CSV table of C-alpha atoms in Angstrom, one decimal:
chain,number,residue,atom,x,y,z
A,570,MET,CA,-6.3,-2.2,1.7
A,571,ARG,CA,-5.9,-5.3,-0.5
A,572,TRP,CA,-4.6,-3.2,-3.4
A,573,VAL,CA,-1.6,-2.1,-1.5
A,574,PHE,CA,-0.5,-5.7,-0.8
A,575,ARG,CA,-1.3,-6.8,-4.3
A,576,ILE,CA,1.1,-4.2,-5.5
A,577,ILE,CA,3.7,-5.3,-2.9
A,578,GLY,CA,3.4,-8.9,-4.2
A,579,LEU,CA,3.9,-7.7,-7.8
A,580,ILE,CA,6.9,-5.7,-6.8
A,581,LEU,CA,8.5,-9.0,-5.7
A,582,VAL,CA,8.2,-10.0,-9.4
A,583,LEU,CA,10.1,-6.8,-10.3
A,584,ILE,CA,12.8,-7.7,-7.8
A,585,ALA,CA,13.1,-11.2,-9.2
A,586,VAL,CA,13.4,-9.9,-12.8
A,587,ALA,CA,15.8,-7.1,-11.9
A,588,VAL,CA,18.2,-9.2,-9.8
A,589,GLY,CA,18.0,-12.2,-12.1
A,590,ALA,CA,19.0,-9.9,-15.0
A,591,LEU,CA,21.6,-7.9,-13.0
A,592,PHE,CA,24.5,-8.9,-15.1
A,593,LEU,CA,22.6,-9.6,-18.3
A,594,LEU,CA,20.3,-6.7,-19.2
A,595,PRO,CA,20.5,-2.9,-19.2
A,596,ALA,CA,18.3,-1.0,-16.7
A,597,ASP,CA,15.8,0.2,-19.3
A,598,ARG,CA,15.2,-3.4,-20.4
A,599,ILE,CA,14.6,-4.5,-16.8
A,600,ALA,CA,12.0,-1.7,-16.4
A,601,ARG,CA,10.2,-2.8,-19.6
A,602,ILE,CA,10.0,-6.4,-18.4
A,603,ALA,CA,8.7,-5.3,-15.0
A,604,GLU,CA,6.1,-3.1,-16.7
A,605,ASP,CA,4.9,-5.9,-19.0
A,606,LYS,CA,4.6,-8.4,-16.1
A,607,PHE,CA,2.7,-5.9,-13.9
A,608,GLU,CA,0.2,-5.1,-16.7
A,609,SER,CA,-0.4,-8.8,-17.6
A,610,ALA,CA,-1.1,-9.5,-13.9
A,611,THR,CA,-3.4,-6.5,-13.2
A,612,GLY,CA,-4.7,-5.1,-16.4
A,613,ARG,CA,-3.1,-1.7,-15.4
A,614,ALA,CA,-0.2,0.0,-17.0
A,615,LEU,CA,2.9,0.5,-14.8
A,616,THR,CA,5.3,3.2,-16.1
A,617,ILE,CA,8.9,3.4,-14.7
A,618,ALA,CA,10.4,6.7,-15.9
A,619,GLY,CA,13.7,6.4,-14.0
A,620,ASP,CA,16.4,3.7,-13.9
A,621,VAL,CA,15.9,0.4,-12.1
A,622,ARG,CA,18.9,-0.3,-9.8
A,623,PRO,CA,19.0,-3.8,-8.4
A,624,SER,CA,21.1,-4.9,-5.5
A,625,LEU,CA,22.2,-8.2,-4.0
A,626,TRP,CA,23.8,-7.2,-0.6
A,627,PRO,CA,23.1,-7.0,2.2
A,628,ASN,CA,19.6,-7.7,1.0
A,629,ILE,CA,18.2,-8.5,-2.4
A,630,GLY,CA,16.3,-5.5,-3.6
A,631,VAL,CA,15.5,-2.9,-6.2
A,632,GLN,CA,15.3,0.9,-6.4
A,633,THR,CA,13.5,2.8,-9.1
A,634,GLY,CA,13.1,6.4,-10.2
A,635,ALA,CA,9.7,8.0,-10.8
A,636,LEU,CA,6.9,5.6,-11.5
A,637,SER,CA,3.1,5.6,-12.0
A,638,ILE,CA,0.2,3.2,-12.2
A,639,ALA,CA,-2.8,3.8,-14.4
A,640,ASN,CA,-6.3,4.3,-13.1
A,641,ALA,CA,-9.3,2.0,-13.9
A,642,ASP,CA,-10.5,2.4,-17.5
A,643,TRP,CA,-13.8,3.9,-16.3
A,644,SER,CA,-12.2,6.8,-14.5
A,645,ASP,CA,-11.2,10.2,-16.1
A,646,SER,CA,-9.6,11.5,-12.8
A,647,GLY,CA,-6.0,10.8,-13.7
A,648,LEU,CA,-3.4,8.3,-12.6
A,649,MET,CA,-4.1,6.0,-9.6
A,650,LEU,CA,-0.5,6.3,-8.3
A,651,GLU,CA,2.4,8.5,-9.0
A,652,ALA,CA,5.6,8.5,-6.9
A,653,ASP,CA,9.1,10.0,-7.2
A,654,GLY,CA,10.7,6.7,-6.3
A,655,LEU,CA,10.4,3.3,-4.8
A,656,SER,CA,12.8,1.0,-3.0
A,657,VAL,CA,12.2,-2.5,-1.7
A,658,ALA,CA,14.6,-4.9,0.1
A,659,VAL,CA,14.0,-8.5,0.9
A,660,GLU,CA,16.1,-11.0,2.9
A,661,LEU,CA,17.8,-13.3,0.5
A,662,MET,CA,18.2,-16.6,2.3
A,663,PRO,CA,14.5,-16.8,3.6
A,664,LEU,CA,13.4,-15.9,0.0
A,665,ILE,CA,15.3,-18.9,-1.3
A,666,ARG,CA,13.4,-21.1,1.1
A,667,GLY,CA,10.1,-19.5,-0.1
A,668,ASP,CA,9.6,-17.3,3.0
A,669,VAL,CA,9.0,-13.6,2.0
A,670,ARG,CA,10.6,-11.4,4.6
A,671,ILE,CA,10.5,-7.8,3.4
A,672,LYS,CA,13.1,-5.7,5.2
A,673,GLY,CA,11.9,-2.4,4.0
A,674,VAL,CA,9.7,-0.5,1.5
A,675,GLN,CA,10.2,3.2,0.9
A,676,LEU,CA,7.7,5.1,-1.3
A,677,ASP,CA,8.8,8.7,-2.0
A,678,ALA,CA,6.3,11.5,-2.4
A,679,PRO,CA,3.4,9.3,-3.6
A,680,ARG,CA,0.2,10.9,-5.0
A,681,ILE,CA,-2.5,8.3,-4.5
A,682,LEU,CA,-6.0,8.5,-6.0
A,683,LEU,CA,-8.7,6.2,-4.7
A,684,GLU,CA,-12.1,6.5,-6.4
A,685,ALA,CA,-15.5,4.8,-6.1
A,686,GLY,CA,-17.5,4.5,-9.3
A,687,ARG,CA,-21.2,5.1,-9.5
A,688,ASP,CA,-21.7,1.3,-9.4
A,689,GLY,CA,-19.8,1.1,-6.2
A,690,LEU,CA,-16.7,-0.5,-7.7
A,691,GLY,CA,-13.5,1.0,-6.5
A,692,ASN,CA,-10.5,1.7,-8.7
A,693,TRP,CA,-8.4,-0.3,-6.2
A,694,ILE,CA,-10.1,-3.5,-7.4
A,695,PHE,CA,-7.8,-5.1,-10.0
A,696,THR,CA,-10.2,-7.3,-11.9
A,697,ASP,CA,-8.1,-8.1,-15.0
A,698,GLY,CA,-5.3,-10.6,-15.0
A,699,ALA,CA,-6.2,-11.9,-11.5
A,700,ALA,CA,-5.7,-15.5,-12.5
A,701,ASN,CA,-2.1,-14.7,-13.7
A,702,ASP,CA,-0.5,-13.1,-10.8
A,703,GLY,CA,0.9,-16.2,-9.2
A,704,GLY,CA,-1.4,-16.1,-6.2
A,705,GLN,CA,-0.2,-12.7,-5.0
A,706,SER,CA,-3.4,-10.8,-5.4
A,707,GLY,CA,-5.1,-11.7,-2.1
A,708,ALA,CA,-8.4,-11.2,-4.0
A,709,GLY,CA,-10.8,-13.6,-2.2
A,710,THR,CA,-8.7,-16.0,-0.3
A,711,GLY,CA,-5.1,-17.3,-0.1
A,712,THR,CA,-3.2,-14.1,0.4
A,713,ARG,CA,0.5,-15.2,0.4
A,714,ALA,CA,2.0,-14.7,3.9
A,715,PHE,CA,4.9,-12.3,4.3
A,716,SER,CA,6.5,-10.2,7.0
A,717,LEU,CA,7.5,-6.6,6.7
A,718,ASP,CA,10.0,-4.9,9.0
A,719,GLN,CA,8.9,-1.4,8.0
A,720,ALA,CA,7.3,0.3,5.1
A,721,VAL,CA,7.7,4.1,4.9
A,722,VAL,CA,5.6,6.6,3.0
A,723,SER,CA,7.1,10.1,3.0
A,724,ASP,CA,5.6,13.4,1.9
A,725,GLY,CA,2.6,11.7,0.4
A,726,ALA,CA,-0.9,12.8,-0.7
A,727,LEU,CA,-4.1,10.8,-0.9
A,728,THR,CA,-7.4,11.8,-2.5
A,729,PHE,CA,-10.5,9.7,-2.1
A,730,ILE,CA,-13.4,10.5,-4.5
A,731,ALA,CA,-16.7,9.0,-3.3
A,732,ALA,CA,-19.4,7.7,-5.7
A,733,ASP,CA,-21.3,11.0,-5.3
A,734,GLY,CA,-18.2,13.0,-6.3
A,735,GLU,CA,-17.3,14.2,-2.8
A,736,ARG,CA,-13.6,14.5,-2.3
A,737,THR,CA,-11.5,13.9,0.8
A,738,ASP,CA,-7.9,15.0,0.7
A,739,LEU,CA,-4.9,13.9,2.8
A,740,ARG,CA,-1.8,16.0,2.4
A,741,ALA,CA,1.7,16.1,3.9
A,742,MET,CA,1.2,12.4,4.7
A,743,ASP,CA,3.9,10.4,6.5
A,744,ALA,CA,3.2,6.8,7.4
A,745,THR,CA,4.9,3.7,8.7
A,746,VAL,CA,3.6,0.1,8.6
A,747,GLU,CA,5.2,-2.7,10.5
A,748,ILE,CA,4.1,-6.4,10.1
A,749,PRO,CA,6.6,-8.6,11.9
A,750,ASP,CA,4.3,-11.6,11.7
A,751,PHE,CA,1.6,-12.0,9.0
A,752,ALA,CA,-0.7,-13.9,11.4
A,753,GLY,CA,0.1,-11.5,14.3
A,754,ALA,CA,-0.2,-7.8,15.0
A,755,ALA,CA,0.4,-5.1,12.4
A,756,LYS,CA,1.1,-1.5,13.5
A,757,ILE,CA,0.1,1.4,11.2
A,758,ASP,CA,1.0,5.0,12.2
A,759,LEU,CA,0.1,8.0,10.1
A,760,SER,CA,0.3,11.8,10.3
A,761,ALA,CA,-1.2,14.2,7.7
A,762,THR,CA,-3.5,17.1,7.1
A,763,LEU,CA,-7.1,16.1,6.3
A,764,ASN,CA,-9.0,18.7,4.3
A,765,GLY,CA,-6.5,21.2,5.8
A,766,ALA,CA,-6.7,20.0,9.5
A,767,PRO,CA,-3.8,18.1,11.2
A,768,VAL,CA,-4.6,14.5,12.0
A,769,VAL,CA,-2.6,11.7,13.6
A,770,LEU,CA,-3.6,8.0,13.6
A,771,ASP,CA,-2.0,5.2,15.5
A,772,SER,CA,-3.4,1.7,15.1
A,773,THR,CA,-2.7,-1.9,15.8
A,774,ILE,CA,-4.5,-4.8,14.0
A,775,THR,CA,-4.1,-8.1,15.7
A,776,GLY,CA,-4.5,-11.1,13.3
A,777,PHE,CA,-3.4,-9.1,10.3
A,778,GLY,CA,-3.7,-12.0,7.8
A,779,ALA,CA,-7.2,-12.8,8.9
A,780,PHE,CA,-8.1,-9.1,8.6
A,781,LEU,CA,-7.0,-9.0,5.0
A,782,GLU,CA,-9.1,-12.1,4.2
A,783,GLY,CA,-12.2,-10.4,5.5
A,784,GLY,CA,-12.1,-11.6,9.1
A,785,THR,CA,-13.1,-9.6,12.2
A,786,VAL,CA,-10.1,-9.2,14.4
A,787,PRO,CA,-9.0,-7.1,17.5
A,788,VAL,CA,-8.2,-3.5,16.6
A,789,ASP,CA,-6.9,-0.7,18.7
A,790,LEU,CA,-7.0,2.8,17.2
A,791,ALA,CA,-6.1,6.2,18.5
A,792,ALA,CA,-6.9,9.3,16.3
A,793,ARG,CA,-6.3,12.9,16.9
A,794,ALA,CA,-7.8,15.8,14.9
A,795,GLY,CA,-6.8,19.2,16.0
A,796,LYS,CA,-7.1,19.0,19.8
A,797,SER,CA,-9.8,16.4,19.7
A,798,THR,CA,-9.1,12.7,20.3
A,799,VAL,CA,-11.0,9.5,19.5
A,800,ASP,CA,-10.0,6.1,20.7
A,801,PHE,CA,-11.5,2.7,19.6
A,802,ASN,CA,-10.8,-0.6,21.2
A,803,GLY,CA,-12.7,-3.7,19.9
A,804,ARG,CA,-13.0,-5.8,16.8
A,805,ALA,CA,-13.3,-4.7,13.2
A,806,GLY,CA,-13.4,-6.2,9.7
A,807,LEU,CA,-13.3,-5.0,6.1
A,808,ALA,CA,-15.4,-7.3,4.0
A,809,PRO,CA,-18.1,-6.3,4.9
A,810,PHE,CA,-17.0,-3.3,7.0
A,811,ALA,CA,-18.0,-3.9,10.6
A,812,ALA,CA,-16.9,-2.8,14.0
A,813,ALA,CA,-17.9,-3.4,17.6
A,814,GLY,CA,-16.2,-2.2,20.7
A,815,THR,CA,-15.6,0.8,23.0
A,816,LEU,CA,-15.4,4.2,21.5
A,817,THR,CA,-14.2,7.1,23.7
A,818,GLY,CA,-13.4,10.7,22.8
A,819,ASN,CA,-12.4,14.2,23.9
A,820,LEU,CA,-14.2,16.6,21.6
A,821,ASP,CA,-12.8,19.9,22.8
A,822,ASP,CA,-11.8,21.0,19.3
A,823,LEU,CA,-15.0,20.4,17.3
A,824,ARG,CA,-13.7,22.6,14.4
A,825,GLY,CA,-10.7,20.3,13.9
A,826,LEU,CA,-12.7,17.2,14.3
A,827,THR,CA,-15.4,18.1,11.8
A,828,ALA,CA,-12.8,19.3,9.3
């Protein structure tokens, strides 16, 4: 999950460049500056095909047209991310005080590719330029705190390719993420089709900042696949992955669940 928040942090750089140059530079020049800064911080090429439209009121923000992010250089599976558009809005006065309060993020029709290499290294690991991203990466420790009223992904698609080549495909993906307090609870809801079967996921992660830093925190998760349901209540962590708690389920629809 760290790659998502690394990208959000770098999008803040795009906002600063776009709004700072609002009355000075044309949109295509703003896009090129943002692309250069993103690549210097991550080692990956960001391409913005559409205009960049900055705004100052009621929130400081930016909207883009189509954009893409290159995959790791070891992959031949295509781009890591393509999207029809991106919009981000941040509260101005808290930002001036150094407090990042993101009002909204909207990612339109993203096509996301996550892939594990044969050595176990995922394409979501941004290894190049990590020292130059101003502390936004969250790689290791010191993820910059922020709050997020709501992030929305609409009509998305996500493909995961395991190290052995097995593919898992999410389609018709709609998701919302709410992080009102970085140290508090984050709510993540998702609906999609998984390998052709409908799935719904509702989750709450309490102690979100600690979770990103590799801590084991309280997690509530409710998943539905077809007519089957699985609920988890306990604690979980990402680095390394670990979970302990109560798992309950209703497996009436085994076809939907196994799909």
